[in-house]
PDB file of C-alpha atoms and ligand atoms in Angstrom:
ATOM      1  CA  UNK A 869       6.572 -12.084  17.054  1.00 57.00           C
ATOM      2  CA  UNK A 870       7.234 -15.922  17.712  1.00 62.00           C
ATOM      3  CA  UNK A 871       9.823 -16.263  20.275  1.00 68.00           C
ATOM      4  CA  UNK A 872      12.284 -18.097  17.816  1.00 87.00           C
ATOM      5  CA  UNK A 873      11.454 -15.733  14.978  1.00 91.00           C
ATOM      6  CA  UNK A 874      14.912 -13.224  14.333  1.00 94.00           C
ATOM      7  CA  UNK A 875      13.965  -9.279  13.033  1.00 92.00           C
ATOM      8  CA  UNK A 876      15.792 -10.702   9.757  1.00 95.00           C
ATOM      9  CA  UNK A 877      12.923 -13.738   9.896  1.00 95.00           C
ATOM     10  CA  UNK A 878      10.382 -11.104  10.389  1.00 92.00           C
ATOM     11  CA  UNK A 879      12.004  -8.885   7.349  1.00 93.00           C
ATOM     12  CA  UNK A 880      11.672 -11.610   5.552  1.00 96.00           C
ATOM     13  CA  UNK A 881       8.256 -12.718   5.623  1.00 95.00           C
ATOM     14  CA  UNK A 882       7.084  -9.057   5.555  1.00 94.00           C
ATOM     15  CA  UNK A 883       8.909  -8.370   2.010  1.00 96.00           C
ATOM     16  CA  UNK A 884       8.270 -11.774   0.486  1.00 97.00           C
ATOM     17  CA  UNK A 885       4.041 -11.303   1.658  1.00 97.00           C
ATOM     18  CA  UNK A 886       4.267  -7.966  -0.062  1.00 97.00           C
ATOM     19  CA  UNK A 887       5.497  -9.606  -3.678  1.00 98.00           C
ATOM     20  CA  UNK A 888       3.054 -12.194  -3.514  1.00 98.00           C
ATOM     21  CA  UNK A 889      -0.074 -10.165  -2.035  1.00 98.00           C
ATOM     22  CA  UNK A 890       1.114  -7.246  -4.907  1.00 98.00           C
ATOM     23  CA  UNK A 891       1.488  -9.442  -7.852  1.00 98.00           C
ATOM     24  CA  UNK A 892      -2.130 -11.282  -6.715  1.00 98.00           C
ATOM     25  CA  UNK A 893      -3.782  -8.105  -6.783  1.00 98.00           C
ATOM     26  CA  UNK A 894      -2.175  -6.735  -9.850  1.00 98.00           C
ATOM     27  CA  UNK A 895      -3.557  -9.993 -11.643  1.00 98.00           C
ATOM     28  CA  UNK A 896      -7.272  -9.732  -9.943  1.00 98.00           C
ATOM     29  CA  UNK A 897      -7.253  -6.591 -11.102  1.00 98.00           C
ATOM     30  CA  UNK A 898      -5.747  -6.416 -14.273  1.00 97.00           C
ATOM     31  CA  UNK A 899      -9.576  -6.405 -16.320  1.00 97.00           C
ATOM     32  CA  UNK A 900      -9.921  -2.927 -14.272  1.00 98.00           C
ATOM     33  CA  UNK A 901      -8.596   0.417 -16.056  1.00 96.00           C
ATOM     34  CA  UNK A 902      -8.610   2.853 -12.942  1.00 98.00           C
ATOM     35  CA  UNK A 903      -5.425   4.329 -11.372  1.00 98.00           C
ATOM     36  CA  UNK A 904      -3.063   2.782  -8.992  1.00 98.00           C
ATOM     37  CA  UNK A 905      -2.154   4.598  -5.993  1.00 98.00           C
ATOM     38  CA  UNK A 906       0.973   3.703  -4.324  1.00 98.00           C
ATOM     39  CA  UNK A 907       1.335   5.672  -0.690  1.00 98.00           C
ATOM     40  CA  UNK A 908       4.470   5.565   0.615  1.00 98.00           C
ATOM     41  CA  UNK A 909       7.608   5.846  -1.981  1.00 98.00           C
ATOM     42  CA  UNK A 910      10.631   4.855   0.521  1.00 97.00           C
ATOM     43  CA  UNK A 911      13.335   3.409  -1.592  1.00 96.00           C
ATOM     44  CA  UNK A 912      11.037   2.984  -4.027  1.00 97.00           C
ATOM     45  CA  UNK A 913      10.927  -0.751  -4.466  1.00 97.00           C
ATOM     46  CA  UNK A 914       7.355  -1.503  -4.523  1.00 98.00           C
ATOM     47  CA  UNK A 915       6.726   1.633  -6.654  1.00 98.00           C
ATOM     48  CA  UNK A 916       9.262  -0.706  -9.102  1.00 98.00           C
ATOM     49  CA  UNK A 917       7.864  -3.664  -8.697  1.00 98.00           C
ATOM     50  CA  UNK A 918       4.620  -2.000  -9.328  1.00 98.00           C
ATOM     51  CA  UNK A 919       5.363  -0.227 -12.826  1.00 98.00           C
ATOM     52  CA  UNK A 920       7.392  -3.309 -13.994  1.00 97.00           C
ATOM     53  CA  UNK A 921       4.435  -5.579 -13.824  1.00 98.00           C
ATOM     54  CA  UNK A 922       0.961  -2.950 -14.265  1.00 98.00           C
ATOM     55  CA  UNK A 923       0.346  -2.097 -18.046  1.00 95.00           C
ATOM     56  CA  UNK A 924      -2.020   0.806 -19.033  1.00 96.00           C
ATOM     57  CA  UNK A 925      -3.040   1.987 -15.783  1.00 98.00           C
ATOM     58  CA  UNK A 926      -1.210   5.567 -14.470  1.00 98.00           C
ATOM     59  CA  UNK A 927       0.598   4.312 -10.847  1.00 98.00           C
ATOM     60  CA  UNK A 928       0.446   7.980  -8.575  1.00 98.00           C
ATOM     61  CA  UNK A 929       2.666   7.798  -5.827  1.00 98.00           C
ATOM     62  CA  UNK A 930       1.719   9.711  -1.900  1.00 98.00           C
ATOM     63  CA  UNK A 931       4.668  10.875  -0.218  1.00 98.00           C
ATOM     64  CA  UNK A 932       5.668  13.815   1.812  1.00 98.00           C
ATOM     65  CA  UNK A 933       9.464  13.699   0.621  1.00 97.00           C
ATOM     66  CA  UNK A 934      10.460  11.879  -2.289  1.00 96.00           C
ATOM     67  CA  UNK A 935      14.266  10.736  -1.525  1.00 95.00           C
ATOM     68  CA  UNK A 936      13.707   7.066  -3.793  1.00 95.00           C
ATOM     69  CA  UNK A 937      16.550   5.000  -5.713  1.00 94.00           C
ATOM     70  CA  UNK A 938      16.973   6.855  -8.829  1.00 93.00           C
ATOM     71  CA  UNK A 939      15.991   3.844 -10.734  1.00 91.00           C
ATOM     72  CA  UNK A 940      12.572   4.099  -8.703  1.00 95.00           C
ATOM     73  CA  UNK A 941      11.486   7.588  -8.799  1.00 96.00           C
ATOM     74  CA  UNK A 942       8.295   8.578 -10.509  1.00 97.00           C
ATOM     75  CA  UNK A 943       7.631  11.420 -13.282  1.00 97.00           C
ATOM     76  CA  UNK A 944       6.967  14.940 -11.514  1.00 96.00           C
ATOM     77  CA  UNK A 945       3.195  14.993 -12.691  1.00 97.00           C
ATOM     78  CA  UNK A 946       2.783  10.902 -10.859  1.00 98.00           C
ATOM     79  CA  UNK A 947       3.760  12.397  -7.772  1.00 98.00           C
ATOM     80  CA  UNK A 948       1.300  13.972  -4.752  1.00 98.00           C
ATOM     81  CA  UNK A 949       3.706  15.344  -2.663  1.00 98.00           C
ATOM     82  CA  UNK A 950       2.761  15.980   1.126  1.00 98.00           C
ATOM     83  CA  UNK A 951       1.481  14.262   4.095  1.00 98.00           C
ATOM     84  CA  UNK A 952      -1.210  11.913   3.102  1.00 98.00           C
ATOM     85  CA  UNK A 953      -3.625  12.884   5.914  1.00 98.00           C
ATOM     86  CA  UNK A 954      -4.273  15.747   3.788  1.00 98.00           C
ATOM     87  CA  UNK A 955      -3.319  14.584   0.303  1.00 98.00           C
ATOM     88  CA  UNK A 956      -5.681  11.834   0.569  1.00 98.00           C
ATOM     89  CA  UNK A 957      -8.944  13.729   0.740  1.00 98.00           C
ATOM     90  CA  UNK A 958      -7.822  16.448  -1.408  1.00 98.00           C
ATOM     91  CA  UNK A 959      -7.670  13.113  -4.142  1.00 98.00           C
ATOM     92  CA  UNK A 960     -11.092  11.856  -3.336  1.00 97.00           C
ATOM     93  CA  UNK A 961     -12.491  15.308  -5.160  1.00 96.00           C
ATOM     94  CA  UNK A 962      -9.949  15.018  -8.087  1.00 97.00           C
ATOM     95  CA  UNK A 963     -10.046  11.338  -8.668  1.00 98.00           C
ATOM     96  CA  UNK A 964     -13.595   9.891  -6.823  1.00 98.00           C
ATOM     97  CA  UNK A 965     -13.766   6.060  -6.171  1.00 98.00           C
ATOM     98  CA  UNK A 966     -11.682   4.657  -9.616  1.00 98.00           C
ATOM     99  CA  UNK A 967      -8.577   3.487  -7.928  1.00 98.00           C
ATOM    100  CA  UNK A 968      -8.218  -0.192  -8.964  1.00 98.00           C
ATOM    101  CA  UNK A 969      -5.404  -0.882  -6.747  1.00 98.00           C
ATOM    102  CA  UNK A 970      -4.292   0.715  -3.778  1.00 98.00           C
ATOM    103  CA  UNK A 971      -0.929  -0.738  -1.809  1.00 98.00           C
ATOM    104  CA  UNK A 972      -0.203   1.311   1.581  1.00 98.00           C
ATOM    105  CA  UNK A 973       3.250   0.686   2.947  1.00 97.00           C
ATOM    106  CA  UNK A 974       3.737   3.591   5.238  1.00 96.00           C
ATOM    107  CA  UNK A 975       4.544   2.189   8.366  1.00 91.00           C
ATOM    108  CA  UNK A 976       7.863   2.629  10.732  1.00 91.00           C
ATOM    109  CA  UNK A 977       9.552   0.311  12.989  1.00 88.00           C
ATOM    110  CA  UNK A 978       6.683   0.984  15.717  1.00 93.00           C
ATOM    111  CA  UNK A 979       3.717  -1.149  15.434  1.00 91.00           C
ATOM    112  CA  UNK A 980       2.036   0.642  17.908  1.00 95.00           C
ATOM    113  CA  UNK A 981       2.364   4.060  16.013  1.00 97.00           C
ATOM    114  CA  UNK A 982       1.492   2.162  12.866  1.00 96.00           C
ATOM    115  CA  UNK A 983      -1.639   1.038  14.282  1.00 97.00           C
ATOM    116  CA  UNK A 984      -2.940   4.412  15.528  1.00 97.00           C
ATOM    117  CA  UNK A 985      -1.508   5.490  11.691  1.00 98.00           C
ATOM    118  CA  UNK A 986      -3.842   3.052  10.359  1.00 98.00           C
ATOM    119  CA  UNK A 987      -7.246   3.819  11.997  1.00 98.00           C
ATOM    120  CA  UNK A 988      -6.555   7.218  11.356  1.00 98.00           C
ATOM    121  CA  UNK A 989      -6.066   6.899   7.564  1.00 98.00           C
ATOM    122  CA  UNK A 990      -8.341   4.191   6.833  1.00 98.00           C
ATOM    123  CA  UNK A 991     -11.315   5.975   6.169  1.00 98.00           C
ATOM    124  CA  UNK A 992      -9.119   8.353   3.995  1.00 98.00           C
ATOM    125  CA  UNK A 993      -8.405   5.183   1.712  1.00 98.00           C
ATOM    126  CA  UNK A 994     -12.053   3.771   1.387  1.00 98.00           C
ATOM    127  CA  UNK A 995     -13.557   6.394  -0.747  1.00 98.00           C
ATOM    128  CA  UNK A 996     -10.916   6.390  -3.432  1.00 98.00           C
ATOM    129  CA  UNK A 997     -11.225   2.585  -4.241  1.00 98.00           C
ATOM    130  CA  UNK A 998     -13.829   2.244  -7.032  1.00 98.00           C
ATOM    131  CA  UNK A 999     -15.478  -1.501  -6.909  1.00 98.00           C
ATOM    132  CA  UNK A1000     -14.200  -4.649  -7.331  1.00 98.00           C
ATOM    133  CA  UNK A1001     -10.445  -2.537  -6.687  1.00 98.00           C
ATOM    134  CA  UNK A1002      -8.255  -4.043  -4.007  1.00 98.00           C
ATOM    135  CA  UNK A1003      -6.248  -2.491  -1.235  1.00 98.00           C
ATOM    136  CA  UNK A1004      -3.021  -4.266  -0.105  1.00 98.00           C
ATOM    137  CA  UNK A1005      -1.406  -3.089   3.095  1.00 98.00           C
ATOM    138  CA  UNK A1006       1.175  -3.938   5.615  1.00 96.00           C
ATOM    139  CA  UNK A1007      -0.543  -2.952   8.571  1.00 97.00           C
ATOM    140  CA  UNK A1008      -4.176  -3.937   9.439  1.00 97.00           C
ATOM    141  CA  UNK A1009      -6.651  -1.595   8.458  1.00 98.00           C
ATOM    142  CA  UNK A1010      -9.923  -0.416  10.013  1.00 98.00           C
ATOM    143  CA  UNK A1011     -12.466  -0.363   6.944  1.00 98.00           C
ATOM    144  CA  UNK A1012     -16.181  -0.089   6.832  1.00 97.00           C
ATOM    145  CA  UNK A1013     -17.181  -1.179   3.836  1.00 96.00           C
ATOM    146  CA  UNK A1014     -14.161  -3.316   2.964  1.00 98.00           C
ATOM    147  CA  UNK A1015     -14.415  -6.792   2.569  1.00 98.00           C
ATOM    148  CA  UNK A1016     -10.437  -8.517   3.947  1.00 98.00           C
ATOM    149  CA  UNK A1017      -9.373 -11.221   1.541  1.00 98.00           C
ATOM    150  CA  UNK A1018      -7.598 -14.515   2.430  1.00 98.00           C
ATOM    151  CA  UNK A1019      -3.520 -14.443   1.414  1.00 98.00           C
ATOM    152  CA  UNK A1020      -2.585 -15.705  -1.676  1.00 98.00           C
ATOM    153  CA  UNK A1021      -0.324 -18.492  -1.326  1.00 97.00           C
ATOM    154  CA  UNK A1022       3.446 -17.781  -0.317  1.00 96.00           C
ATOM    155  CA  UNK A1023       2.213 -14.466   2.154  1.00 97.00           C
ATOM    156  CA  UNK A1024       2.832 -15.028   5.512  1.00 96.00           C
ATOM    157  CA  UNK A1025      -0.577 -14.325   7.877  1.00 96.00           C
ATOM    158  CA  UNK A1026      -0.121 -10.982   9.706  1.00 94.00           C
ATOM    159  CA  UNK A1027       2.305  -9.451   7.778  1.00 95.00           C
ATOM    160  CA  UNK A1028       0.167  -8.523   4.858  1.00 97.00           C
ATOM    161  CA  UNK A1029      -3.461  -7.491   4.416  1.00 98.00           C
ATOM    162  CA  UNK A1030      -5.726  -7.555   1.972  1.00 98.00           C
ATOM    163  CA  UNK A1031      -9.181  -5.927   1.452  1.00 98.00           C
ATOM    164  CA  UNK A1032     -11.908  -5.581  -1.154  1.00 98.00           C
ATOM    165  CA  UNK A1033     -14.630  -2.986  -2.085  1.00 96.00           C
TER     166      UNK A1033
HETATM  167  C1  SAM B1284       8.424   2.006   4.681  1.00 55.60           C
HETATM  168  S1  SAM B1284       8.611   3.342   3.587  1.00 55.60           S
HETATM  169  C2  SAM B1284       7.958   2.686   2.069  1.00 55.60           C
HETATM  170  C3  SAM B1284       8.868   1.666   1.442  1.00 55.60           C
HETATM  171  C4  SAM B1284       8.481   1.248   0.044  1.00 55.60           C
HETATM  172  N1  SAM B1284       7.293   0.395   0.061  1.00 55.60           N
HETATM  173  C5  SAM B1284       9.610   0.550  -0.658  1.00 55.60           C
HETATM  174  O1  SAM B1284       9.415  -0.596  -1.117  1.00 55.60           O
HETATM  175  O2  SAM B1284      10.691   1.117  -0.794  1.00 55.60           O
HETATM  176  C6  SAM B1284       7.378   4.462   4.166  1.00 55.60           C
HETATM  177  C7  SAM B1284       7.298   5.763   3.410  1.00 55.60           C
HETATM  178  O3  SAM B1284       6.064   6.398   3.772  1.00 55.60           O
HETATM  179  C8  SAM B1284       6.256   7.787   3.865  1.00 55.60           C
HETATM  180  N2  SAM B1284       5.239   8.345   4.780  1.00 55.60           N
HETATM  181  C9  SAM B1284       5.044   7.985   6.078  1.00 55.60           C
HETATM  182  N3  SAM B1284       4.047   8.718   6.625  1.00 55.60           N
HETATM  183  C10 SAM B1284       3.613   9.555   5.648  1.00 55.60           C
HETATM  184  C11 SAM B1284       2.611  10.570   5.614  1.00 55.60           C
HETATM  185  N4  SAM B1284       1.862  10.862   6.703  1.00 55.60           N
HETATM  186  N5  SAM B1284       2.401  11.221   4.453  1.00 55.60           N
HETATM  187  C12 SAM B1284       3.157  10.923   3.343  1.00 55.60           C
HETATM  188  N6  SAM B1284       4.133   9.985   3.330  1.00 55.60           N
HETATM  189  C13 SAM B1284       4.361   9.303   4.466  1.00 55.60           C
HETATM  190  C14 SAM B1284       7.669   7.946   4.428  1.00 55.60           C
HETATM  191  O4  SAM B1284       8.206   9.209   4.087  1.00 55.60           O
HETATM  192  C15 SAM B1284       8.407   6.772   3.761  1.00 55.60           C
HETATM  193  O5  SAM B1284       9.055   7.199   2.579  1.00 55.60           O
END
């Protein structure tokens, strides 16, 4: 954190990154008719902002308790339910690499925690993206195969990540 940069600053830039590194991945990927995974419901927002702007492609949410805005909750049968260190391989056998998008925003206020969070899931993630998908997150992420993207414009560096397959 910059020394003149407020937690409100730093709010900010982390929800104004997401929109713009979501809406550039929902357009690279748009030709692409696999799933979207969305892990990590919170309030729900980007799970919105996600089924406002994807057409014909199912959005599953990972969460271990769904407690959303009622506006942004998803259909029973779009939900896995549980913690995603065991949902997430149990969705490699069901669904295989055909996610076309995959947005991880299941981070705390720690960034330590997050961190050790991240290594630990990111080889979880990589075998569900099928090629070409994309995988936006707001922590780094510690890929193999993954290629990480440059920002679209208006996302702030660090506060939003980007990767390929
Ligand atoms: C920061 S919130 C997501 C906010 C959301 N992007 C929004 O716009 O409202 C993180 C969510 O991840 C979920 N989560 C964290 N760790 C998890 C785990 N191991 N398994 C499943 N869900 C988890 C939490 O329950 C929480 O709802």
């Amino acid at each position: 954190m910059s020394k003149n940069q407020s937690r409100l600053d730093l709010f900010i830039d982390r929800m104004v990154s997401q929109r713009a590194c979501l809406d550039h991945a929902i357009a690279q990927t748009a030709g692409m008719a696999g799933p979207v995974f969305e892990l990590g419901l919170g309030n729900g927002r980007t799970y919105h902002h996600l089924v406002q702007h994807i057409d014909g492609r199912p959005v599953f949410v990972f969460e271990r308790a769904v407690a959303s805005h009622p506006d942004s909750t998803p259909p029973e049968d779009r939900v896995i339910l549980g913690d995603v260190r065991e949902t997430l391989p149990a969705a490699v056998d069901r669904f295989g690499p055909t996610t076309s998008l995959i947005h991880a925003d299941l981070g705390g206020h720690n960034r330590e925690k997050n961190d050790i969070f991240a290594r630990l899931v990111s080889p979880l993630i990589e075998p569900l993206l099928a090629p070409g998908g994309l995988m936006v997150s707001s922590d780094r992420m510690y890929f193999e195969r993954l290629e990480e993207m440059p920002l679209p414009e208006g996302a702030v560096e660090g506060r939003c990540f980007i990767y390929r397959r």
